[in-house]
């Protein structure tokens, strides 16, 4: 599957999840009539969605996963509340980008020592449907193996204020 097909499958999956179940098949047949591989991927994601048990409901490393929100590190140059803090096994260095579902940070993993991109779901949008979308992004990226697609290293949840927010760590690619 090409990166373009992956993006199309992701977009279609998100769209089809918004539809009532009885409208999904017709929508997919029409939307994917030109690409059976994308259709198969979206159908696979829908089957996973129907059978998934919500792996983000529990931390990947048990009680070791957490976000230290007591204080910022001295000299944190960014106003973002996560910069300078720990999310699970990752020390957040700086904000890289924000999007509709979350923010992506440059972070340092301690063991093995490496720089990663850390995506954390935005606070305030973590409805069950949005958490499912985030989870499916993790699942799709985790299944894909292509030189042009960053590899997922870890996923879990962290405490942000009084809520648990999903996150995942992936290969950091400059540029």
Coordinates of C-alpha atoms in Angstrom, one line a residue:
X1 CA 0.0 0.0 0.0
X2 CA 1.4 3.4 -1.0
X3 CA 1.5 6.3 1.4
X4 CA -1.3 7.9 -0.6
X5 CA -3.4 4.8 -0.3
X6 CA -2.8 4.7 3.4
X7 CA -3.9 8.4 3.8
X8 CA -7.0 7.7 1.7
X9 CA -7.9 4.6 3.8
X10 CA -7.4 6.6 7.0
X11 CA -9.6 9.5 5.7
X12 CA -12.3 7.1 4.5
X13 CA -12.3 5.1 7.7
X14 CA -12.8 8.3 9.7
X15 CA -15.7 9.3 7.4
X16 CA -17.4 6.0 7.4
X17 CA -17.3 5.8 11.2
X18 CA -19.5 8.9 11.2
X19 CA -22.2 7.2 9.2
X20 CA -24.9 5.0 10.5
X21 CA -24.0 1.3 10.0
X22 CA -26.6 0.7 7.3
X23 CA -25.1 3.4 5.1
X24 CA -21.5 2.3 5.3
X25 CA -21.3 -0.4 2.7
X26 CA -22.8 1.8 -0.1
X27 CA -20.6 4.7 0.9
X28 CA -17.5 2.5 0.7
X29 CA -18.4 0.8 -2.6
X30 CA -18.9 4.2 -4.2
X31 CA -15.8 5.8 -2.6
X32 CA -13.4 2.9 -3.3
X33 CA -14.7 1.6 -6.6
X34 CA -11.4 2.6 -8.2
X35 CA -9.1 1.0 -5.6
X36 CA -9.9 -2.5 -4.1
X37 CA -6.8 -2.4 -1.9
X38 CA -8.1 0.8 -0.1
X39 CA -11.5 -0.8 0.2
X40 CA -10.0 -4.0 1.8
X41 CA -8.0 -1.9 4.3
X42 CA -11.0 0.2 5.4
X43 CA -13.1 -3.0 5.7
X44 CA -10.3 -4.5 7.8
X45 CA -10.2 -1.4 10.1
X46 CA -14.0 -1.6 10.5
X47 CA -13.7 -5.3 11.6
X48 CA -11.0 -4.4 14.0
X49 CA -13.1 -1.5 15.4
X50 CA -16.0 -3.9 16.0
X51 CA -13.8 -6.4 17.9
X52 CA -11.3 -4.2 19.6
X53 CA -11.2 -4.0 23.4
X54 CA -9.6 -0.6 23.6
X55 CA -6.0 -1.2 24.3
X56 CA -5.6 2.5 25.3
X57 CA -7.8 2.0 28.3
X58 CA -4.8 0.7 30.2
X59 CA -1.2 1.9 30.2
X60 CA 1.4 0.0 28.1
X61 CA 3.8 -0.2 31.1
X62 CA 1.3 -0.4 33.9
X63 CA 1.9 2.0 36.7
X64 CA 5.2 3.1 35.2
X65 CA 3.3 5.2 32.6
X66 CA 2.5 8.7 33.8
X67 CA 2.9 12.3 33.3
X68 CA 4.7 14.3 35.9
X69 CA 2.7 17.5 36.1
X70 CA 4.0 18.9 39.3
X71 CA 6.5 21.4 37.8
X72 CA 8.1 22.5 34.6
X73 CA 11.8 22.1 34.1
X74 CA 13.7 25.4 34.5
X75 CA 14.3 27.2 31.3
X76 CA 11.5 25.5 29.2
X77 CA 11.4 27.8 26.2
X78 CA 7.9 26.8 25.1
X79 CA 4.6 27.8 26.8
X80 CA 3.2 24.3 26.0
X81 CA 2.4 22.6 29.3
X82 CA 4.1 19.3 28.2
X83 CA 7.4 20.7 27.2
X84 CA 10.0 19.8 29.8
X85 CA 7.9 17.1 31.4
X86 CA 7.8 13.3 31.2
X87 CA 5.2 11.3 29.3
X88 CA 5.8 7.6 30.2
X89 CA 9.4 6.8 29.3
X90 CA 9.8 10.0 27.3
X91 CA 11.2 13.4 28.2
X92 CA 9.4 16.0 26.1
X93 CA 11.9 18.4 24.5
X94 CA 9.8 20.7 22.4
X95 CA 6.5 21.1 20.4
X96 CA 6.9 20.2 16.7
X97 CA 3.4 20.6 15.4
X98 CA -0.3 20.7 16.3
X99 CA -3.2 19.3 14.4
X100 CA -6.9 18.5 14.7
X101 CA -6.5 15.5 17.0
X102 CA -3.3 16.3 18.9
X103 CA 0.1 17.7 19.2
X104 CA 3.4 16.2 18.1
X105 CA 6.5 16.7 20.3
X106 CA 10.2 16.0 19.9
X107 CA 11.0 13.7 22.9
X108 CA 13.9 11.6 24.2
X109 CA 13.5 8.0 25.1
X110 CA 15.8 6.9 27.9
X111 CA 16.1 3.1 27.1
X112 CA 17.1 2.5 24.4
X113 CA 18.4 6.1 24.1
X114 CA 16.8 7.7 21.0
X115 CA 15.0 10.7 19.8
X116 CA 11.3 10.1 19.0
X117 CA 8.2 11.9 17.8
X118 CA 5.5 11.8 20.5
X119 CA 1.9 12.4 19.5
X120 CA -0.5 13.2 22.4
X121 CA -4.2 13.5 21.9
X122 CA -5.6 17.0 22.6
X123 CA -7.3 17.5 25.9
X124 CA -11.0 18.2 25.7
X125 CA -11.6 16.1 22.5
X126 CA -11.3 12.7 24.0
X127 CA -14.8 11.4 23.4
X128 CA -15.1 7.7 22.8
X129 CA -15.3 8.2 19.0
X130 CA -12.2 10.4 19.0
X131 CA -10.2 8.0 21.1
X132 CA -11.2 5.2 18.6
X133 CA -10.0 7.3 15.8
X134 CA -6.7 7.9 17.6
X135 CA -6.4 4.2 18.4
X136 CA -7.0 3.3 14.7
X137 CA -4.3 5.7 13.7
X138 CA -1.9 3.8 16.0
X139 CA -3.2 0.4 14.7
X140 CA -2.8 1.4 11.1
X141 CA 0.7 2.9 11.5
X142 CA 1.7 -0.1 13.6
X143 CA 0.7 -2.5 10.8
X144 CA 2.4 -0.7 8.0
X145 CA 6.0 -1.3 7.1
X146 CA 7.3 1.0 4.5
X147 CA 10.5 3.1 4.3
X148 CA 8.3 6.2 3.8
X149 CA 6.2 5.6 7.0
X150 CA 7.5 6.2 10.5
X151 CA 7.5 3.1 12.7
X152 CA 5.5 3.1 16.0
X153 CA 7.6 2.2 19.1
X154 CA 5.1 2.5 21.9
X155 CA 1.5 3.5 22.8
X156 CA -0.4 4.1 26.0
X157 CA -2.1 6.7 28.1
X158 CA -0.8 9.5 30.4
X159 CA -2.3 11.7 33.0
X160 CA -2.8 15.3 31.8
X161 CA -4.5 17.3 34.5
X162 CA -7.4 15.3 35.6
X163 CA -7.8 13.2 32.4
X164 CA -6.0 10.3 30.8
X165 CA -4.9 11.1 27.2
X166 CA -3.8 8.6 24.6
X167 CA -0.3 9.0 23.1
X168 CA 2.1 7.1 20.9
X169 CA 5.8 7.3 20.3
X170 CA 7.1 6.8 16.8
X171 CA 10.3 7.1 14.8
X172 CA 11.4 10.7 14.5
X173 CA 12.2 11.7 10.9
X174 CA 13.6 15.2 10.4
X175 CA 12.0 17.4 7.7

